[in-house]
């Protein structure tokens, strides 16, 4: 069986979705003939950028001829359709094109596009009802799709994202917590402003920010709330993130309620847990599929400053032994969420489709 993983965007990229794509494709290639078809770019050191080594076949496809367009990508993609048994796709319009050209498509669902853009409803309905199989990145998203579309007879499976940081449990000293780490982008729904605003009441805790975004915009937020206890570390590659998380103790996911965050399951959640960190996170239904409050992490009401501050104070009040127990539970939870396990589940699911 030959699988083509489709990604009509440029690689390498600092986007979280590119991390999921390249790691999943790389892990698939360890078990089955896998090719990654992506938008052609000038940078050829794709695997090196993500710190990966595998047998993945990389096939760049032009997406630009005078203008940059999905139609150009699809036109150049057409010649590959008969070369693969299945196409694994997460981009809606690419999936629609492939299905209409008689390709076997496994569509990976990350959000409901028509919630933000009602004009996408017919395309989304067509793809969902005509794919050979549907993969959902969490249970809550699958339930939402089942309520919105007629997918009763379409094979489907929940397969979570993963983490490639496979390490042993790290025993940490939780007797003195004076830092909290945020890793991610500066998009509004990620809650960075919410986090900065509320950290002002914790002057003894340094907020470390790791990520890629508009530094000028970040400075505006910092100046708006006159925050002094902040340290911006900038974008870090995978190996650098590993070292940061190895030394960290307390990490945060402050996503605020929006249509973007409703179905999101951040990859950084698994990364935080893998490195034996305490995780303080917004209480979205998706995240609650992994984090159980006061057992393997801590939940606060999304977007609620009072809830955030109360929970952070509660964490800081706990005995080091209790925090170590929760960190260890989080680490044990993380073991099931690896890219390798994800690849195995995808292959098993595709093989089960008749």
mmCIF file of C-alpha atoms in Angstrom:
data_model
loop_
_atom_site.group_PDB
_atom_site.id
_atom_site.type_symbol
_atom_site.label_atom_id
_atom_site.label_comp_id
_atom_site.label_asym_id
_atom_site.label_seq_id
_atom_site.Cartn_x
_atom_site.Cartn_y
_atom_site.Cartn_z
ATOM 1 C CA UNK A 1 0.000 0.000 0.000
ATOM 2 C CA UNK A 2 1.246 3.458 -0.959
ATOM 3 C CA UNK A 3 0.081 6.569 0.881
ATOM 4 C CA UNK A 4 0.415 10.193 -0.174
ATOM 5 C CA UNK A 5 0.176 12.806 2.566
ATOM 6 C CA UNK A 6 -0.996 16.101 1.038
ATOM 7 C CA UNK A 7 0.080 19.514 2.303
ATOM 8 C CA UNK A 8 -0.519 22.355 -0.195
ATOM 9 C CA UNK A 9 1.562 24.817 1.812
ATOM 10 C CA UNK A 10 5.252 25.665 1.926
ATOM 11 C CA UNK A 11 7.665 23.644 4.026
ATOM 12 C CA UNK A 12 9.471 24.033 6.291
ATOM 13 C CA UNK A 13 7.157 26.211 8.352
ATOM 14 C CA UNK A 14 6.842 27.388 11.947
ATOM 15 C CA UNK A 15 3.094 26.650 11.947
ATOM 16 C CA UNK A 16 1.845 24.028 14.406
ATOM 17 C CA UNK A 17 -0.029 22.187 11.661
ATOM 18 C CA UNK A 18 3.189 21.681 9.731
ATOM 19 C CA UNK A 19 4.678 20.020 12.834
ATOM 20 C CA UNK A 20 1.764 17.590 12.908
ATOM 21 C CA UNK A 21 1.987 16.879 9.163
ATOM 22 C CA UNK A 22 5.728 16.300 8.930
ATOM 23 C CA UNK A 23 5.896 14.178 12.098
ATOM 24 C CA UNK A 24 2.891 12.063 11.137
ATOM 25 C CA UNK A 25 4.177 11.543 7.595
ATOM 26 C CA UNK A 26 7.665 10.700 8.849
ATOM 27 C CA UNK A 27 6.281 8.153 11.332
ATOM 28 C CA UNK A 28 4.063 6.610 8.653
ATOM 29 C CA UNK A 29 7.118 6.154 6.429
ATOM 30 C CA UNK A 30 8.680 3.864 9.052
ATOM 31 C CA UNK A 31 5.891 1.323 8.492
ATOM 32 C CA UNK A 32 4.551 1.879 5.003
ATOM 33 C CA UNK A 33 5.519 3.455 1.657
ATOM 34 C CA UNK A 34 4.697 7.122 2.292
ATOM 35 C CA UNK A 35 5.227 10.269 0.240
ATOM 36 C CA UNK A 36 4.675 13.855 1.323
ATOM 37 C CA UNK A 37 3.359 16.047 -1.493
ATOM 38 C CA UNK A 38 3.769 19.706 -0.552
ATOM 39 C CA UNK A 39 4.077 23.152 -2.093
ATOM 40 C CA UNK A 40 7.416 23.643 -3.772
ATOM 41 C CA UNK A 41 9.753 26.065 -2.010
ATOM 42 C CA UNK A 42 13.391 27.114 -2.143
ATOM 43 C CA UNK A 43 14.345 25.396 1.118
ATOM 44 C CA UNK A 44 15.216 21.728 0.679
ATOM 45 C CA UNK A 45 16.292 21.014 4.277
ATOM 46 C CA UNK A 46 12.807 20.139 5.446
ATOM 47 C CA UNK A 47 13.494 17.141 7.680
ATOM 48 C CA UNK A 48 16.555 18.823 9.166
ATOM 49 C CA UNK A 49 14.442 21.880 10.111
ATOM 50 C CA UNK A 50 12.184 19.657 12.236
ATOM 51 C CA UNK A 51 15.079 17.580 13.588
ATOM 52 C CA UNK A 52 13.827 14.410 11.870
ATOM 53 C CA UNK A 53 15.346 11.438 10.055
ATOM 54 C CA UNK A 54 13.166 8.971 8.153
ATOM 55 C CA UNK A 55 12.508 7.341 4.764
ATOM 56 C CA UNK A 56 9.784 9.784 3.769
ATOM 57 C CA UNK A 57 9.604 10.509 0.030
ATOM 58 C CA UNK A 58 9.439 14.276 -0.451
ATOM 59 C CA UNK A 59 7.627 15.428 -3.591
ATOM 60 C CA UNK A 60 7.471 19.214 -4.103
ATOM 61 C CA UNK A 61 4.583 20.395 -6.285
ATOM 62 C CA UNK A 62 4.472 23.869 -7.916
ATOM 63 C CA UNK A 63 1.663 26.101 -6.679
ATOM 64 C CA UNK A 64 2.712 29.268 -8.442
ATOM 65 C CA UNK A 65 2.614 30.343 -12.061
ATOM 66 C CA UNK A 66 2.566 34.153 -12.116
ATOM 67 C CA UNK A 67 0.107 33.916 -9.200
ATOM 68 C CA UNK A 68 0.031 31.510 -6.247
ATOM 69 C CA UNK A 69 -3.122 29.381 -6.335
ATOM 70 C CA UNK A 70 -4.642 26.107 -5.136
ATOM 71 C CA UNK A 71 -5.841 25.539 -8.700
ATOM 72 C CA UNK A 72 -2.235 25.459 -9.908
ATOM 73 C CA UNK A 73 -1.291 23.037 -7.129
ATOM 74 C CA UNK A 74 -4.246 20.790 -8.004
ATOM 75 C CA UNK A 75 -3.438 20.896 -11.721
ATOM 76 C CA UNK A 76 0.105 19.661 -10.981
ATOM 77 C CA UNK A 77 -1.214 17.155 -8.455
ATOM 78 C CA UNK A 78 -3.460 15.413 -10.946
ATOM 79 C CA UNK A 79 -0.668 13.366 -12.532
ATOM 80 C CA UNK A 80 0.051 11.668 -9.179
ATOM 81 C CA UNK A 81 -3.466 10.401 -8.501
ATOM 82 C CA UNK A 82 -2.973 6.937 -10.017
ATOM 83 C CA UNK A 83 0.364 6.456 -8.252
ATOM 84 C CA UNK A 84 -1.075 6.087 -4.743
ATOM 85 C CA UNK A 85 -3.633 3.864 -3.052
ATOM 86 C CA UNK A 86 -4.745 6.505 -0.547
ATOM 87 C CA UNK A 87 -4.375 10.250 -0.097
ATOM 88 C CA UNK A 88 -4.288 11.524 3.478
ATOM 89 C CA UNK A 89 -5.546 15.128 3.427
ATOM 90 C CA UNK A 90 -6.411 17.884 5.909
ATOM 91 C CA UNK A 91 -7.122 20.704 3.415
ATOM 92 C CA UNK A 92 -10.767 20.811 2.375
ATOM 93 C CA UNK A 93 -10.483 22.069 -1.200
ATOM 94 C CA UNK A 94 -7.627 19.695 -1.979
ATOM 95 C CA UNK A 95 -9.731 16.823 -0.655
ATOM 96 C CA UNK A 96 -12.679 17.916 -2.810
ATOM 97 C CA UNK A 97 -10.478 18.017 -5.920
ATOM 98 C CA UNK A 98 -9.050 14.555 -5.269
ATOM 99 C CA UNK A 99 -12.446 12.967 -4.607
ATOM 100 C CA UNK A 100 -13.859 14.457 -7.809
ATOM 101 C CA UNK A 101 -10.908 12.905 -9.627
ATOM 102 C CA UNK A 102 -11.639 9.441 -8.208
ATOM 103 C CA UNK A 103 -8.855 9.345 -5.627
ATOM 104 C CA UNK A 104 -9.248 7.431 -2.361
ATOM 105 C CA UNK A 105 -9.225 10.152 0.286
ATOM 106 C CA UNK A 106 -8.820 9.879 4.042
ATOM 107 C CA UNK A 107 -9.818 13.305 5.337
ATOM 108 C CA UNK A 108 -8.413 14.489 8.666
ATOM 109 C CA UNK A 109 -10.793 16.882 10.442
ATOM 110 C CA UNK A 110 -9.385 19.628 12.680
ATOM 111 C CA UNK A 111 -12.266 22.066 12.696
ATOM 112 C CA UNK A 112 -15.660 22.678 11.117
ATOM 113 C CA UNK A 113 -14.821 25.144 8.362
ATOM 114 C CA UNK A 114 -18.436 26.135 7.726
ATOM 115 C CA UNK A 115 -18.798 27.473 11.290
ATOM 116 C CA UNK A 116 -16.562 30.410 10.360
ATOM 117 C CA UNK A 117 -17.416 30.442 6.665
ATOM 118 C CA UNK A 118 -20.950 29.229 5.805
ATOM 119 C CA UNK A 119 -20.023 29.278 2.099
ATOM 120 C CA UNK A 120 -17.856 26.208 2.765
ATOM 121 C CA UNK A 121 -20.786 24.087 3.948
ATOM 122 C CA UNK A 122 -21.494 22.354 0.621
ATOM 123 C CA UNK A 123 -17.809 21.541 0.029
ATOM 124 C CA UNK A 124 -17.453 20.280 3.593
ATOM 125 C CA UNK A 125 -20.592 18.161 3.270
ATOM 126 C CA UNK A 126 -19.354 16.680 -0.017
ATOM 127 C CA UNK A 127 -15.907 15.807 1.383
ATOM 128 C CA UNK A 128 -17.265 14.324 4.607
ATOM 129 C CA UNK A 129 -19.838 12.186 2.863
ATOM 130 C CA UNK A 130 -17.577 11.014 0.012
ATOM 131 C CA UNK A 131 -14.223 10.374 1.693
ATOM 132 C CA UNK A 132 -13.188 6.749 2.149
ATOM 133 C CA UNK A 133 -12.631 7.523 5.819
ATOM 134 C CA UNK A 134 -12.636 10.386 8.319
ATOM 135 C CA UNK A 135 -10.066 10.963 11.050
ATOM 136 C CA UNK A 136 -10.893 13.322 13.914
ATOM 137 C CA UNK A 137 -8.250 14.791 16.216
ATOM 138 C CA UNK A 138 -10.557 14.576 19.262
ATOM 139 C CA UNK A 139 -13.884 13.078 20.330
ATOM 140 C CA UNK A 140 -15.635 16.413 20.786
ATOM 141 C CA UNK A 141 -14.959 17.298 17.140
ATOM 142 C CA UNK A 142 -16.315 13.956 15.938
ATOM 143 C CA UNK A 143 -19.535 14.511 17.892
ATOM 144 C CA UNK A 144 -19.930 17.968 16.354
ATOM 145 C CA UNK A 145 -19.443 16.572 12.827
ATOM 146 C CA UNK A 146 -21.953 13.785 13.434
ATOM 147 C CA UNK A 147 -24.556 16.350 14.474
ATOM 148 C CA UNK A 148 -23.920 18.527 11.421
ATOM 149 C CA UNK A 149 -23.311 16.050 8.576
ATOM 150 C CA UNK A 150 -24.670 12.701 7.398
ATOM 151 C CA UNK A 151 -21.587 10.572 8.043
ATOM 152 C CA UNK A 152 -23.232 7.570 9.703
ATOM 153 C CA UNK A 153 -22.007 5.182 6.970
ATOM 154 C CA UNK A 154 -18.537 6.720 6.541
ATOM 155 C CA UNK A 155 -15.705 4.859 8.374
ATOM 156 C CA UNK A 156 -14.318 7.151 11.068
ATOM 157 C CA UNK A 157 -11.856 7.145 13.934
ATOM 158 C CA UNK A 158 -10.533 9.532 16.568
ATOM 159 C CA UNK A 159 -6.731 9.713 16.333
ATOM 160 C CA UNK A 160 -5.100 12.333 18.530
ATOM 161 C CA UNK A 161 -2.030 14.323 17.606
ATOM 162 C CA UNK A 162 1.205 13.391 19.299
ATOM 163 C CA UNK A 163 4.633 14.325 20.469
ATOM 164 C CA UNK A 164 8.028 13.212 19.249
ATOM 165 C CA UNK A 165 9.830 13.930 22.511
ATOM 166 C CA UNK A 166 10.155 10.395 23.838
ATOM 167 C CA UNK A 167 12.010 10.698 27.164
ATOM 168 C CA UNK A 168 12.098 9.096 30.581
ATOM 169 C CA UNK A 169 10.287 10.699 33.495
ATOM 170 C CA UNK A 170 12.224 13.689 34.836
ATOM 171 C CA UNK A 171 12.134 14.150 38.603
ATOM 172 C CA UNK A 172 11.896 17.894 39.279
ATOM 173 C CA UNK A 173 12.174 20.065 42.374
ATOM 174 C CA UNK A 174 8.780 21.700 42.836
ATOM 175 C CA UNK A 175 9.684 23.319 46.168
ATOM 176 C CA UNK A 176 10.457 26.591 44.409
ATOM 177 C CA UNK A 177 8.432 27.637 41.343
ATOM 178 C CA UNK A 178 9.423 31.061 40.053
ATOM 179 C CA UNK A 179 8.782 30.654 36.316
ATOM 180 C CA UNK A 180 5.901 29.778 34.011
ATOM 181 C CA UNK A 181 6.392 28.886 30.338
ATOM 182 C CA UNK A 182 4.200 29.646 27.337
ATOM 183 C CA UNK A 183 5.154 28.057 24.010
ATOM 184 C CA UNK A 184 3.166 28.972 20.921
ATOM 185 C CA UNK A 185 2.101 31.660 18.482
ATOM 186 C CA UNK A 186 0.745 35.137 19.195
ATOM 187 C CA UNK A 187 -2.647 34.623 17.530
ATOM 188 C CA UNK A 188 -5.354 36.295 19.583
ATOM 189 C CA UNK A 189 -7.256 33.099 20.355
ATOM 190 C CA UNK A 190 -4.122 31.570 21.878
ATOM 191 C CA UNK A 191 -4.721 33.885 24.845
ATOM 192 C CA UNK A 192 -1.322 35.528 25.149
ATOM 193 C CA UNK A 193 -2.789 38.923 26.075
ATOM 194 C CA UNK A 194 -5.041 37.224 28.618
ATOM 195 C CA UNK A 195 -1.971 35.565 30.113
ATOM 196 C CA UNK A 196 0.146 38.744 30.223
ATOM 197 C CA UNK A 197 -2.700 40.709 31.822
ATOM 198 C CA UNK A 198 -3.156 38.183 34.607
ATOM 199 C CA UNK A 199 0.511 37.541 35.298
ATOM 200 C CA UNK A 200 0.809 41.126 36.520
ATOM 201 C CA UNK A 201 -0.584 39.908 39.843
ATOM 202 C CA UNK A 202 2.256 37.396 40.180
ATOM 203 C CA UNK A 203 5.368 39.635 40.303
ATOM 204 C CA UNK A 204 7.522 36.841 41.724
ATOM 205 C CA UNK A 205 6.800 34.541 38.761
ATOM 206 C CA UNK A 206 8.652 35.184 35.483
ATOM 207 C CA UNK A 207 6.601 34.569 32.342
ATOM 208 C CA UNK A 208 8.817 32.996 29.663
ATOM 209 C CA UNK A 209 7.422 33.229 26.142
ATOM 210 C CA UNK A 210 8.726 30.942 23.401
ATOM 211 C CA UNK A 211 7.262 31.409 19.950
ATOM 212 C CA UNK A 212 7.048 33.094 16.617
ATOM 213 C CA UNK A 213 5.031 36.227 16.122
ATOM 214 C CA UNK A 214 4.962 39.977 15.829
ATOM 215 C CA UNK A 215 7.451 41.243 18.430
ATOM 216 C CA UNK A 216 6.049 44.754 18.090
ATOM 217 C CA UNK A 217 2.552 43.482 18.878
ATOM 218 C CA UNK A 218 3.893 41.585 21.882
ATOM 219 C CA UNK A 219 5.614 44.720 23.165
ATOM 220 C CA UNK A 220 2.327 46.618 22.867
ATOM 221 C CA UNK A 221 0.648 44.011 25.069
ATOM 222 C CA UNK A 222 3.492 44.072 27.594
ATOM 223 C CA UNK A 223 3.474 47.884 27.742
ATOM 224 C CA UNK A 224 -0.319 47.995 27.957
ATOM 225 C CA UNK A 225 -0.236 46.051 31.225
ATOM 226 C CA UNK A 226 3.186 47.365 32.315
ATOM 227 C CA UNK A 227 4.447 43.840 32.923
ATOM 228 C CA UNK A 228 8.004 43.626 34.218
ATOM 229 C CA UNK A 229 8.333 39.905 34.992
ATOM 230 C CA UNK A 230 8.533 38.712 31.389
ATOM 231 C CA UNK A 231 11.208 37.069 29.270
ATOM 232 C CA UNK A 232 10.744 36.703 25.501
ATOM 233 C CA UNK A 233 12.911 33.882 24.145
ATOM 234 C CA UNK A 234 11.771 34.062 20.494
ATOM 235 C CA UNK A 235 11.282 31.161 18.097
ATOM 236 C CA UNK A 236 13.089 27.943 19.004
ATOM 237 C CA UNK A 237 13.676 24.814 16.944
ATOM 238 C CA UNK A 238 12.572 21.407 18.180
ATOM 239 C CA UNK A 239 15.826 20.480 19.904
ATOM 240 C CA UNK A 240 15.920 23.846 21.686
ATOM 241 C CA UNK A 241 12.319 23.428 22.873
ATOM 242 C CA UNK A 242 13.268 20.065 24.347
ATOM 243 C CA UNK A 243 15.988 21.688 26.464
ATOM 244 C CA UNK A 244 13.628 24.422 27.629
ATOM 245 C CA UNK A 245 10.915 21.961 28.649
ATOM 246 C CA UNK A 246 13.467 19.756 30.369
ATOM 247 C CA UNK A 247 14.306 22.623 32.740
ATOM 248 C CA UNK A 248 10.768 24.028 33.063
ATOM 249 C CA UNK A 249 8.373 23.099 35.868
ATOM 250 C CA UNK A 250 5.154 25.019 35.226
ATOM 251 C CA UNK A 251 3.605 25.464 31.759
ATOM 252 C CA UNK A 252 0.437 27.121 30.509
ATOM 253 C CA UNK A 253 -2.136 26.921 27.693
ATOM 254 C CA UNK A 254 -4.289 30.075 28.011
ATOM 255 C CA UNK A 255 -6.524 29.716 24.913
ATOM 256 C CA UNK A 256 -9.580 31.972 25.082
ATOM 257 C CA UNK A 257 -13.107 31.068 23.857
ATOM 258 C CA UNK A 258 -13.411 31.539 20.073
ATOM 259 C CA UNK A 259 -14.464 29.386 17.123
ATOM 260 C CA UNK A 260 -10.745 28.664 16.561
ATOM 261 C CA UNK A 261 -10.161 27.295 20.057
ATOM 262 C CA UNK A 262 -13.391 25.292 20.427
ATOM 263 C CA UNK A 263 -12.048 22.214 18.612
ATOM 264 C CA UNK A 264 -8.330 22.763 19.163
ATOM 265 C CA UNK A 265 -6.115 20.118 20.773
ATOM 266 C CA UNK A 266 -2.699 21.825 21.108
ATOM 267 C CA UNK A 267 0.357 19.700 20.332
ATOM 268 C CA UNK A 268 2.177 21.605 23.073
ATOM 269 C CA UNK A 269 -0.111 19.961 25.637
ATOM 270 C CA UNK A 270 1.517 16.604 24.883
ATOM 271 C CA UNK A 271 4.972 18.189 24.820
ATOM 272 C CA UNK A 272 4.451 19.810 28.224
ATOM 273 C CA UNK A 273 3.269 16.545 29.764
ATOM 274 C CA UNK A 274 6.040 14.483 28.177
ATOM 275 C CA UNK A 275 8.677 16.553 29.950
ATOM 276 C CA UNK A 276 7.112 16.009 33.383
ATOM 277 C CA UNK A 277 5.764 19.549 33.694
ATOM 278 C CA UNK A 278 2.789 20.861 35.607
ATOM 279 C CA UNK A 279 0.212 22.005 33.037
ATOM 280 C CA UNK A 280 -2.254 24.825 33.703
ATOM 281 C CA UNK A 281 -4.746 24.981 30.847
ATOM 282 C CA UNK A 282 -8.077 26.397 29.693
ATOM 283 C CA UNK A 283 -10.930 23.946 30.250
ATOM 284 C CA UNK A 284 -12.125 23.329 26.701
ATOM 285 C CA UNK A 285 -14.016 20.077 26.067
ATOM 286 C CA UNK A 286 -11.198 18.896 23.793
ATOM 287 C CA UNK A 287 -8.497 19.399 26.405
ATOM 288 C CA UNK A 288 -10.616 17.729 29.089
ATOM 289 C CA UNK A 289 -10.341 14.527 27.050
ATOM 290 C CA UNK A 290 -6.688 14.441 28.173
ATOM 291 C CA UNK A 291 -6.359 16.587 31.308
ATOM 292 C CA UNK A 292 -8.207 15.664 34.504
ATOM 293 C CA UNK A 293 -8.150 18.545 36.956
ATOM 294 C CA UNK A 294 -5.915 17.998 39.976
ATOM 295 C CA UNK A 295 -4.880 14.547 38.732
ATOM 296 C CA UNK A 296 -2.566 14.997 35.740
ATOM 297 C CA UNK A 297 -2.817 18.762 35.319
ATOM 298 C CA UNK A 298 -4.938 21.767 36.241
ATOM 299 C CA UNK A 299 -7.908 23.362 34.496
ATOM 300 C CA UNK A 300 -9.268 26.899 34.739
ATOM 301 C CA UNK A 301 -12.367 28.358 33.126
ATOM 302 C CA UNK A 302 -11.333 29.544 29.654
ATOM 303 C CA UNK A 303 -11.053 33.327 29.435
ATOM 304 C CA UNK A 304 -11.894 33.811 33.120
ATOM 305 C CA UNK A 305 -9.242 35.861 34.931
ATOM 306 C CA UNK A 306 -10.555 35.042 38.400
ATOM 307 C CA UNK A 307 -10.505 31.314 37.696
ATOM 308 C CA UNK A 308 -6.982 31.517 36.237
ATOM 309 C CA UNK A 309 -5.558 33.404 39.204
ATOM 310 C CA UNK A 310 -7.274 31.179 41.745
ATOM 311 C CA UNK A 311 -5.941 28.035 40.090
ATOM 312 C CA UNK A 312 -2.411 29.401 39.760
ATOM 313 C CA UNK A 313 -2.419 30.413 43.439
ATOM 314 C CA UNK A 314 -3.708 26.945 44.296
ATOM 315 C CA UNK A 315 -0.835 25.312 42.372
ATOM 316 C CA UNK A 316 1.700 27.514 44.155
ATOM 317 C CA UNK A 317 0.186 26.536 47.517
ATOM 318 C CA UNK A 318 0.532 22.789 46.980
ATOM 319 C CA UNK A 319 3.222 20.681 48.594
ATOM 320 C CA UNK A 320 6.107 19.714 46.280
ATOM 321 C CA UNK A 321 5.213 16.035 46.763
ATOM 322 C CA UNK A 322 1.688 16.636 45.442
ATOM 323 C CA UNK A 323 2.985 18.520 42.411
ATOM 324 C CA UNK A 324 5.471 15.745 41.711
ATOM 325 C CA UNK A 325 2.633 13.199 41.824
ATOM 326 C CA UNK A 326 0.603 15.242 39.325
ATOM 327 C CA UNK A 327 3.612 15.749 37.048
ATOM 328 C CA UNK A 328 4.245 12.011 37.077
ATOM 329 C CA UNK A 329 0.591 11.315 36.238
ATOM 330 C CA UNK A 330 0.858 13.786 33.366
ATOM 331 C CA UNK A 331 3.977 12.061 32.089
ATOM 332 C CA UNK A 332 2.217 8.669 32.183
ATOM 333 C CA UNK A 333 -0.712 10.200 30.274
ATOM 334 C CA UNK A 334 1.630 11.515 27.581
ATOM 335 C CA UNK A 335 3.038 8.083 26.739
ATOM 336 C CA UNK A 336 0.033 7.139 24.627
ATOM 337 C CA UNK A 337 0.268 10.334 22.550
ATOM 338 C CA UNK A 338 3.296 9.740 20.326
ATOM 339 C CA UNK A 339 3.670 10.233 16.588
ATOM 340 C CA UNK A 340 4.579 6.565 16.313
ATOM 341 C CA UNK A 341 1.301 5.487 17.930
ATOM 342 C CA UNK A 342 -0.559 7.924 15.721
ATOM 343 C CA UNK A 343 0.974 6.462 12.563
ATOM 344 C CA UNK A 344 0.122 2.909 13.638
ATOM 345 C CA UNK A 345 -3.502 3.895 14.275
ATOM 346 C CA UNK A 346 -3.791 5.584 10.878
ATOM 347 C CA UNK A 347 -2.423 2.503 9.080
ATOM 348 C CA UNK A 348 -4.696 0.201 11.073
ATOM 349 C CA UNK A 349 -7.702 2.404 10.250
ATOM 350 C CA UNK A 350 -6.940 2.529 6.510
ATOM 351 C CA UNK A 351 -6.455 -1.246 6.374
ATOM 352 C CA UNK A 352 -9.850 -1.723 8.055
ATOM 353 C CA UNK A 353 -11.665 0.210 5.303
ATOM 354 C CA UNK A 354 -13.392 -2.065 2.812
#
